[in-house]
Tab-separated table of C-alpha atoms in Angstrom:
chain	number	residue	atom	x	y	z
A	27	GLU	CA	93.327	-80.778	28.955
A	28	PHE	CA	93.390	-77.091	29.660
A	29	ASP	CA	96.120	-77.499	32.300
A	30	LEU	CA	98.228	-79.624	29.946
A	31	GLU	CA	97.860	-77.003	27.233
A	32	MET	CA	98.881	-74.251	29.650
A	33	MET	CA	101.921	-76.222	30.833
A	34	ARG	CA	102.854	-76.973	27.227
A	35	GLU	CA	102.671	-73.376	26.113
A	36	LEU	CA	103.645	-71.390	29.214
A	37	GLY	CA	105.425	-73.977	31.425
A	38	TYR	CA	102.913	-73.677	34.246
A	39	CYS	CA	99.236	-73.624	35.045
A	40	SER	CA	97.020	-72.487	37.887
A	41	GLY	CA	97.322	-75.093	40.718
A	42	ILE	CA	100.376	-76.761	39.157
A	43	GLU	CA	101.400	-77.972	42.563
A	44	ASN	CA	98.624	-80.598	42.269
A	45	TYR	CA	100.775	-82.357	39.651
A	46	SER	CA	103.956	-82.376	41.822
A	47	ARG	CA	103.825	-86.179	42.081
A	48	TYR	CA	104.714	-86.477	38.397
A	49	MET	CA	107.401	-83.819	38.516
A	50	ASP	CA	109.098	-85.252	41.590
A	51	GLY	CA	108.917	-88.823	40.193
A	52	ARG	CA	107.063	-90.064	43.278
A	53	GLU	CA	104.812	-93.126	43.408
A	54	GLN	CA	101.222	-92.824	44.413
A	55	GLY	CA	100.892	-92.405	48.130
A	56	GLN	CA	104.590	-91.618	48.672
A	57	ARG	CA	105.177	-88.718	50.966
A	58	PRO	CA	105.986	-85.322	49.390
A	59	PHE	CA	109.398	-83.636	49.833
A	60	CYS	CA	109.614	-80.845	52.366
A	61	LEU	CA	112.086	-78.363	53.829
A	62	ILE	CA	113.345	-80.876	56.331
A	63	ASP	CA	114.703	-82.971	53.484
A	64	TYR	CA	117.329	-80.229	52.828
A	65	PHE	CA	118.659	-80.240	56.387
A	66	PRO	CA	121.778	-82.275	57.285
A	67	ASP	CA	121.252	-85.642	59.127
A	68	ASP	CA	122.281	-84.251	62.501
A	69	PHE	CA	120.038	-81.152	62.486
A	70	LEU	CA	118.367	-80.103	65.766
A	71	MET	CA	114.606	-79.286	65.839
A	72	ILE	CA	113.213	-77.064	68.583
A	73	VAL	CA	109.472	-77.193	68.894
A	74	ASP	CA	108.178	-74.208	70.834
A	75	GLU	CA	104.834	-74.432	72.659
A	76	SER	CA	104.934	-78.125	71.748
A	77	HIS	CA	101.708	-78.918	73.545
A	78	VAL	CA	99.755	-77.015	70.870
A	79	THR	CA	102.263	-77.164	67.948
A	80	LEU	CA	102.396	-80.990	67.698
A	81	PRO	CA	98.620	-81.431	67.675
A	82	GLN	CA	98.447	-78.926	64.820
A	83	VAL	CA	101.088	-80.850	62.850
A	84	ARG	CA	99.161	-84.091	63.544
A	85	ALA	CA	95.873	-82.537	62.289
A	86	MET	CA	97.262	-80.985	59.099
A	87	TYR	CA	97.078	-84.178	56.982
A	88	GLY	CA	93.486	-84.933	58.024
A	89	GLY	CA	92.318	-81.423	57.365
A	90	ASP	CA	93.910	-81.344	53.933
A	91	ARG	CA	92.580	-84.777	52.909
A	92	SER	CA	89.015	-84.045	53.996
A	93	ARG	CA	88.973	-81.033	51.641
A	94	LYS	CA	90.807	-82.769	48.755
A	95	VAL	CA	88.504	-85.914	48.774
A	96	ASN	CA	85.416	-83.878	47.772
A	97	LEU	CA	87.433	-81.916	45.099
A	98	VAL	CA	88.668	-85.201	43.525
A	99	ASP	CA	85.337	-87.083	43.902
A	100	TYR	CA	83.466	-84.308	42.135
A	101	GLY	CA	85.993	-83.771	39.405
A	102	PHE	CA	87.505	-80.456	40.461
A	103	ARG	CA	90.950	-81.984	40.902
A	104	LEU	CA	92.717	-85.027	39.448
A	105	PRO	CA	93.557	-87.894	41.842
A	106	ALA	CA	97.205	-86.746	41.791
A	107	ALA	CA	96.139	-83.751	43.994
A	108	MET	CA	95.835	-86.209	46.954
A	109	ASP	CA	99.579	-86.530	46.979
A	110	ASN	CA	100.184	-82.825	47.181
A	111	ARG	CA	99.685	-82.784	50.914
A	112	PRO	CA	101.231	-82.192	54.362
A	113	LEU	CA	103.173	-85.019	56.009
A	114	LYS	CA	101.371	-87.568	58.061
A	115	PHE	CA	102.401	-87.560	61.666
A	116	ASP	CA	104.349	-90.792	61.447
A	117	GLU	CA	106.132	-89.401	58.326
A	118	PHE	CA	106.942	-86.232	60.249
A	119	GLU	CA	108.398	-88.363	63.095
A	120	SER	CA	110.473	-90.349	60.541
A	121	VAL	CA	112.282	-87.308	59.236
A	122	THR	CA	113.117	-85.744	62.627
A	123	ASN	CA	116.023	-86.991	64.709
A	124	GLN	CA	117.081	-84.682	67.571
A	125	VAL	CA	114.142	-82.731	68.961
A	126	VAL	CA	113.794	-80.373	71.892
A	127	TYR	CA	110.226	-79.818	73.049
A	128	VAL	CA	109.697	-76.476	74.821
A	129	SER	CA	106.537	-75.925	76.848
A	130	ALA	CA	105.387	-74.841	80.245
A	131	THR	CA	102.732	-77.525	80.055
A	132	PRO	CA	104.115	-80.465	77.995
A	133	ALA	CA	101.629	-83.070	76.808
A	134	ASP	CA	101.937	-86.792	77.490
A	135	TYR	CA	103.446	-87.336	74.005
A	136	GLU	CA	106.429	-85.071	74.717
A	137	ILE	CA	107.004	-86.510	78.131
A	138	ASP	CA	106.977	-90.089	76.707
A	139	LYS	CA	109.290	-89.267	73.850
A	140	SER	CA	111.733	-87.494	76.181
A	141	GLU	CA	112.187	-90.735	78.095
A	142	GLY	CA	112.931	-88.945	81.353
A	143	VAL	CA	115.345	-86.392	79.874
A	144	ILE	CA	113.454	-83.332	81.117
A	145	VAL	CA	115.036	-79.998	82.031
A	146	GLU	CA	113.133	-77.303	84.008
A	147	GLN	CA	113.735	-73.612	83.402
A	148	VAL	CA	111.838	-72.070	86.275
A	149	ILE	CA	114.332	-69.381	87.308
A	150	ARG	CA	113.757	-65.968	85.725
A	151	PRO	CA	116.722	-63.553	85.538
A	152	THR	CA	114.360	-60.659	86.407
A	153	GLY	CA	113.507	-62.347	89.680
A	154	LEU	CA	109.793	-62.237	88.871
A	155	LEU	CA	107.605	-64.641	90.850
A	156	ASP	CA	104.684	-66.604	89.480
A	157	PRO	CA	101.480	-64.740	90.462
A	158	VAL	CA	99.542	-65.176	93.687
A	159	ILE	CA	96.355	-67.173	93.056
A	160	GLU	CA	93.117	-66.416	94.901
A	161	VAL	CA	89.906	-68.460	94.704
A	162	ARG	CA	86.682	-66.496	95.140
A	163	PRO	CA	83.014	-67.606	94.945
A	164	CYS	CA	81.103	-67.286	91.697
A	165	VAL	CA	78.289	-65.408	93.428
A	166	ASN	CA	78.540	-61.760	92.382
A	167	GLN	CA	81.732	-62.548	90.494
A	168	VAL	CA	81.121	-59.651	88.002
A	169	ASP	CA	80.631	-57.101	90.769
A	170	ASP	CA	83.795	-58.309	92.536
A	171	LEU	CA	85.639	-58.200	89.218
A	172	LEU	CA	84.649	-54.549	88.645
A	173	GLU	CA	86.180	-53.625	92.038
A	174	GLN	CA	89.382	-55.402	91.076
A	175	ILE	CA	89.473	-53.767	87.676
A	176	ASP	CA	89.044	-50.297	89.248
A	177	GLU	CA	91.883	-51.025	91.642
A	178	ARG	CA	94.261	-52.063	88.816
A	179	ILE	CA	93.354	-49.120	86.608
A	180	GLN	CA	94.221	-46.805	89.585
A	181	MET	CA	97.589	-48.513	89.600
A	182	GLY	CA	98.034	-47.919	85.826
A	183	ASP	CA	97.971	-51.627	85.065
A	184	ARG	CA	95.840	-53.734	82.691
A	185	VAL	CA	93.456	-56.616	83.299
A	186	LEU	CA	92.815	-59.820	81.361
A	187	VAL	CA	89.491	-61.652	81.807
A	188	THR	CA	88.807	-65.140	80.461
A	189	THR	CA	85.278	-66.482	79.935
A	190	LEU	CA	83.873	-69.799	78.735
A	191	THR	CA	82.055	-68.561	75.584
A	192	LYS	CA	82.398	-65.874	72.923
A	193	ARG	CA	78.939	-64.674	73.703
A	194	MET	CA	79.782	-64.206	77.365
A	195	ALA	CA	82.889	-62.343	76.373
A	196	GLU	CA	80.927	-59.953	74.139
A	197	GLU	CA	78.172	-59.369	76.703
A	198	LEU	CA	80.627	-58.772	79.518
A	199	ASP	CA	82.509	-56.345	77.263
A	200	LYS	CA	79.389	-54.426	76.515
A	201	TYR	CA	78.456	-54.261	80.192
A	202	ILE	CA	81.889	-53.081	81.281
A	203	ARG	CA	82.005	-50.411	78.559
A	204	ASN	CA	78.599	-49.113	79.575
A	205	LEU	CA	80.089	-48.373	82.947
A	206	GLY	CA	82.727	-46.150	81.299
A	207	ILE	CA	85.651	-48.567	81.459
A	208	SER	CA	87.807	-48.878	78.350
A	209	ALA	CA	87.490	-52.538	77.354
A	210	THR	CA	87.199	-54.801	74.363
A	211	TYR	CA	87.041	-58.544	73.572
A	212	ILE	CA	89.163	-60.853	71.504
A	213	HIS	CA	88.215	-64.265	70.170
A	214	SER	CA	88.465	-66.457	67.014
A	215	GLU	CA	86.027	-64.261	64.996
A	216	VAL	CA	88.262	-61.158	65.462
A	217	LYS	CA	90.649	-60.894	62.403
A	218	THR	CA	94.308	-61.633	63.076
A	219	LEU	CA	95.560	-58.164	62.236
A	220	ASP	CA	92.833	-56.670	64.434
A	221	ARG	CA	93.976	-58.841	67.296
A	222	VAL	CA	97.525	-57.557	66.944
A	223	GLU	CA	96.328	-53.940	67.007
A	224	ILE	CA	94.058	-54.576	70.008
A	225	LEU	CA	97.010	-56.039	71.917
A	226	ASP	CA	99.162	-53.034	70.942
A	227	ARG	CA	96.527	-50.700	72.249
A	228	LEU	CA	96.169	-52.663	75.446
A	229	ARG	CA	99.873	-52.193	76.022
A	230	ALA	CA	99.753	-48.531	75.089
A	231	GLY	CA	96.948	-47.896	77.639
A	232	ASP	CA	94.116	-47.188	75.160
A	233	ILE	CA	92.417	-50.317	76.545
A	234	ASP	CA	92.381	-51.192	80.256
A	235	VAL	CA	90.516	-54.509	80.160
A	236	LEU	CA	90.771	-57.281	77.584
A	237	ILE	CA	88.225	-60.136	77.647
A	238	GLY	CA	88.777	-63.398	75.760
A	239	VAL	CA	88.048	-67.114	75.646
A	240	ASN	CA	90.951	-69.251	74.497
A	241	LEU	CA	93.341	-66.720	72.895
A	242	LEU	CA	94.683	-65.242	76.104
A	243	ARG	CA	97.117	-68.045	76.651
A	244	GLU	CA	100.306	-69.108	74.803
A	245	GLY	CA	102.638	-66.514	73.404
A	246	LEU	CA	101.117	-63.424	75.005
A	247	ASP	CA	103.842	-61.361	76.644
A	248	LEU	CA	102.101	-58.425	78.293
A	249	PRO	CA	104.116	-56.933	81.218
A	250	GLU	CA	101.459	-54.289	81.768
A	251	VAL	CA	98.908	-56.936	82.850
A	252	SER	CA	98.958	-57.376	86.578
A	253	LEU	CA	95.597	-59.092	87.026
A	254	VAL	CA	94.103	-62.172	85.289
A	255	ALA	CA	90.552	-63.075	86.210
A	256	ILE	CA	89.293	-66.520	85.334
A	257	LEU	CA	85.466	-66.660	85.421
A	258	ASP	CA	83.754	-70.002	86.168
A	259	ALA	CA	87.109	-71.612	86.880
A	260	ASP	CA	85.417	-74.704	88.300
A	261	LYS	CA	83.714	-75.693	85.010
A	262	GLU	CA	86.042	-78.575	84.284
A	263	GLY	CA	86.844	-79.119	80.597
A	264	PHE	CA	89.243	-78.173	77.857
A	265	LEU	CA	89.184	-74.433	78.688
A	266	ARG	CA	89.555	-75.111	82.406
A	267	SER	CA	91.972	-78.044	82.222
A	268	GLU	CA	95.277	-78.020	84.114
A	269	ARG	CA	97.258	-77.028	80.975
A	270	SER	CA	94.814	-74.245	80.063
A	271	LEU	CA	94.816	-72.864	83.597
A	272	VAL	CA	98.629	-72.896	83.915
A	273	GLN	CA	98.998	-71.136	80.579
A	274	THR	CA	96.339	-68.555	81.534
A	275	VAL	CA	97.892	-67.983	84.967
A	276	GLY	CA	101.268	-67.334	83.233
A	277	ARG	CA	99.905	-64.211	81.580
A	278	ALA	CA	100.258	-62.446	84.971
A	279	ALA	CA	103.825	-63.638	85.546
A	280	ARG	CA	105.471	-60.637	83.759
A	281	ASN	CA	104.425	-58.066	86.321
A	282	VAL	CA	105.806	-57.712	89.849
A	283	ASN	CA	102.241	-57.233	91.118
A	284	GLY	CA	100.911	-60.159	89.205
A	285	LYS	CA	97.746	-61.733	90.692
A	286	VAL	CA	95.182	-64.301	89.464
A	287	ILE	CA	91.659	-64.621	90.708
A	288	MET	CA	89.770	-67.852	89.965
A	289	TYR	CA	86.037	-67.498	90.499
A	290	ALA	CA	84.730	-70.875	91.521
A	291	ASP	CA	82.331	-72.536	93.983
A	292	LYS	CA	84.567	-75.554	94.355
A	293	ILE	CA	88.244	-76.431	93.804
A	294	THR	CA	88.481	-78.914	90.954
A	295	GLU	CA	91.410	-81.316	90.454
A	296	SER	CA	92.775	-79.095	87.656
A	297	MET	CA	92.563	-75.985	89.803
A	298	ARG	CA	94.302	-77.811	92.740
A	299	ARG	CA	97.140	-78.970	90.527
A	300	THR	CA	97.565	-75.520	88.960
A	301	ILE	CA	97.642	-73.816	92.346
A	302	GLU	CA	100.191	-76.302	93.700
A	303	GLU	CA	102.426	-76.070	90.666
A	304	THR	CA	102.335	-72.262	90.674
A	305	GLU	CA	103.175	-72.197	94.353
A	306	ARG	CA	106.076	-74.666	93.857
A	307	ARG	CA	107.515	-72.386	91.129
A	308	ARG	CA	107.081	-69.338	93.371
A	309	LEU	CA	109.057	-71.009	96.157
A	310	VAL	CA	111.900	-71.961	93.779
A	311	GLN	CA	112.187	-68.391	92.512
A	312	MET	CA	111.945	-66.904	95.970
A	313	LYS	CA	114.749	-69.077	97.243
A	314	TYR	CA	116.924	-68.189	94.250
A	315	ASN	CA	116.195	-64.403	94.799
A	316	GLU	CA	117.221	-64.654	98.441
A	317	GLU	CA	120.395	-66.511	97.679
A	318	HIS	CA	121.464	-64.002	95.019
A	319	GLY	CA	120.043	-60.802	96.406
A	320	ILE	CA	117.676	-60.228	93.511
A	321	THR	CA	114.725	-57.791	93.777
A	322	PRO	CA	111.939	-58.717	91.342
A	323	GLN	CA	111.294	-56.178	88.573
A	324	THR	CA	108.520	-56.002	86.010
A	325	SER	CA	109.739	-56.959	82.542
A	326	ILE	CA	110.308	-53.933	80.332
A	327	ARG	CA	109.477	-54.106	76.659
A	328	SER	CA	109.084	-51.454	73.987
A	329	THR	CA	105.463	-50.399	73.502
A	330	GLU	CA	106.100	-49.355	69.913
A	331	SER	CA	103.238	-50.646	67.774
A	332	VAL	CA	103.502	-52.307	64.371
A	333	PHE	CA	100.604	-50.000	63.428
A	334	ASP	CA	100.358	-46.259	63.181
A	335	HIS	CA	98.713	-45.154	66.453
A	336	LYS	CA	96.638	-42.647	64.559
A	337	ASP	CA	94.835	-45.434	62.795
A	338	LYS	CA	92.165	-46.703	65.235
A	339	SER	CA	90.093	-48.572	62.707
A	340	ALA	CA	90.372	-52.026	64.325
A	341	LEU	CA	89.771	-50.708	67.843
A	342	GLU	CA	86.660	-48.771	66.735
A	343	ARG	CA	85.270	-51.683	64.767
A	344	VAL	CA	85.533	-54.004	67.824
A	345	THR	CA	84.792	-51.657	70.761
A	346	ASN	CA	82.094	-49.655	69.000
A	347	PRO	CA	80.935	-51.370	65.773
A	348	TYR	CA	78.197	-48.788	65.293
A	349	GLN	CA	80.504	-45.809	65.276
A	350	ARG	CA	80.980	-44.246	61.853
A	351	ARG	CA	84.613	-44.611	60.677
A	352	GLU	CA	86.780	-41.496	60.566
A	353	ASN	CA	86.815	-39.367	57.466
A	354	GLU	CA	83.662	-40.995	56.142
A	355	MET	CA	81.063	-38.674	54.747
A	356	SER	CA	77.719	-39.642	53.142
A	357	ILE	CA	77.422	-38.726	49.508
A	358	ALA	CA	73.782	-37.769	50.198
A	359	ALA	CA	75.011	-35.100	52.650
A	360	ASP	CA	77.481	-33.612	50.173
A	361	PRO	CA	76.562	-29.991	49.385
A	362	VAL	CA	77.271	-30.603	45.682
A	363	MET	CA	74.195	-32.916	45.631
A	364	GLN	CA	71.784	-29.983	45.495
A	365	TYR	CA	73.230	-28.947	42.175
A	366	MET	CA	73.111	-32.404	40.574
A	367	SER	CA	70.642	-33.318	37.884
A	368	ALA	CA	68.341	-36.322	38.082
A	369	ASP	CA	70.655	-38.285	35.825
A	370	GLY	CA	73.600	-37.389	38.107
A	371	VAL	CA	71.687	-38.667	41.106
A	372	LYS	CA	70.791	-41.901	39.286
A	373	LYS	CA	74.442	-42.431	38.461
A	374	ALA	CA	75.373	-41.819	42.140
A	375	ILE	CA	72.745	-44.463	43.175
A	376	GLU	CA	74.255	-46.942	40.767
A	377	ASN	CA	77.803	-46.310	42.052
A	378	THR	CA	76.649	-46.593	45.677
A	379	LYS	CA	74.763	-49.813	44.921
A	380	THR	CA	77.885	-51.272	43.303
A	381	GLN	CA	79.982	-50.364	46.374
A	382	MET	CA	77.329	-51.822	48.683
A	383	LEU	CA	77.307	-55.192	46.829
A	384	LYS	CA	81.125	-55.268	46.835
A	385	ALA	CA	81.200	-54.602	50.597
A	386	ALA	CA	78.585	-57.352	51.199
A	387	LYS	CA	80.589	-59.833	49.059
A	388	GLU	CA	83.687	-59.053	51.191
A	389	MET	CA	81.540	-59.662	54.295
A	390	ASP	CA	82.050	-56.051	55.480
A	391	PHE	CA	78.411	-55.850	56.555
A	392	MET	CA	78.712	-52.597	58.539
A	393	GLU	CA	79.997	-50.773	55.469
A	394	ALA	CA	77.344	-52.432	53.290
A	395	ALA	CA	74.639	-51.241	55.720
A	396	ARG	CA	76.021	-47.705	55.650
A	397	LEU	CA	76.012	-47.697	51.812
A	398	ARG	CA	72.467	-49.060	51.800
A	399	ASP	CA	71.224	-46.212	53.966
A	400	GLU	CA	73.101	-43.766	51.740
A	401	MET	CA	71.510	-45.295	48.635
A	402	ASN	CA	68.023	-44.950	50.250
A	403	GLN	CA	68.697	-41.273	50.913
A	404	LEU	CA	69.717	-40.805	47.303
A	405	GLU	CA	66.564	-42.518	46.084
A	406	ASP	CA	64.374	-40.345	48.289
A	407	LYS	CA	66.155	-37.335	46.867
A	408	LEU	CA	65.513	-38.588	43.326
A	409	LYS	CA	61.800	-39.041	44.116
A	410	GLY	CA	61.654	-35.434	45.365
A	411	MET	CA	63.164	-34.182	42.062
A	412	LYS	CA	60.382	-35.748	39.972
């Protein structure tokens, strides 16, 4: 009733998209309209990184529905909200006609849909070869990795290290930093903007080693990286499948000194296929380079950051979460405090408490802890005034 009153008086209401079925004149269960409906019949769709993009499209409907079912069942939304949804995958297929799937590791779906019409783009105009792959034993893999890192730092290059778990990435990062090496980690719990800033600082040389789990794959173009280390490469599974390994290996393909080290005690089928495919691509590029007199050169990209390089907030939060942020000063340490009355200190305590609760609500727990300590100092000062 409230929504109807809002629409009657103002022409809209909060969450008006949940009533789109009535406004579009659609029947219950009929697919919603989307941007594709505005394209001409002969439009061409290009799906980049199709091996991950298409599964995301396929999952969108299920994810939306699982959330909406509870909202409708418990009365937070009207049943019409169920029809304000993403397209089901078969609906998505029905509105696409000419599609080009682009991927270094196409999935079975793309290969089947292509019906044999597959074009390889292996040749790079820069002449860069796919990286050399070495397999080394897991025993003492961290010690061996440290030697390789030192060698690459001396060359002025960067290093990517992939682990199997977030915990392992964090512990390895802590261990490497304790040895005086500039390093940090990146995984799903690191905020998106912080990830961008970390990658910028890796390229700028503020970070020499970046450790990750599953984010150091598609879409990362880092010419400064000349070494990719894959720990526990023989632990067959999603993170060490052929597609994952090929994508990870590709991160070292932008540098003329590109090299990949797989730490493993045995060569799995995924490793074997990855090594063979990488070697095949190397031979194709080498032959082309010889025929055309091309000397491989490292890709050159601008290192200009989307952030101000003076702002190191994200880097400090990740590489040293216990370091106090710049330009932060405790109110309790303010010289003005010695001249404040008891009422003034009480007011400062209330203000600090409000800020602490706000920080905790926003899940900024480091800031909340700092404010808590500050509030305790103020309370101690107040006790001393009585």
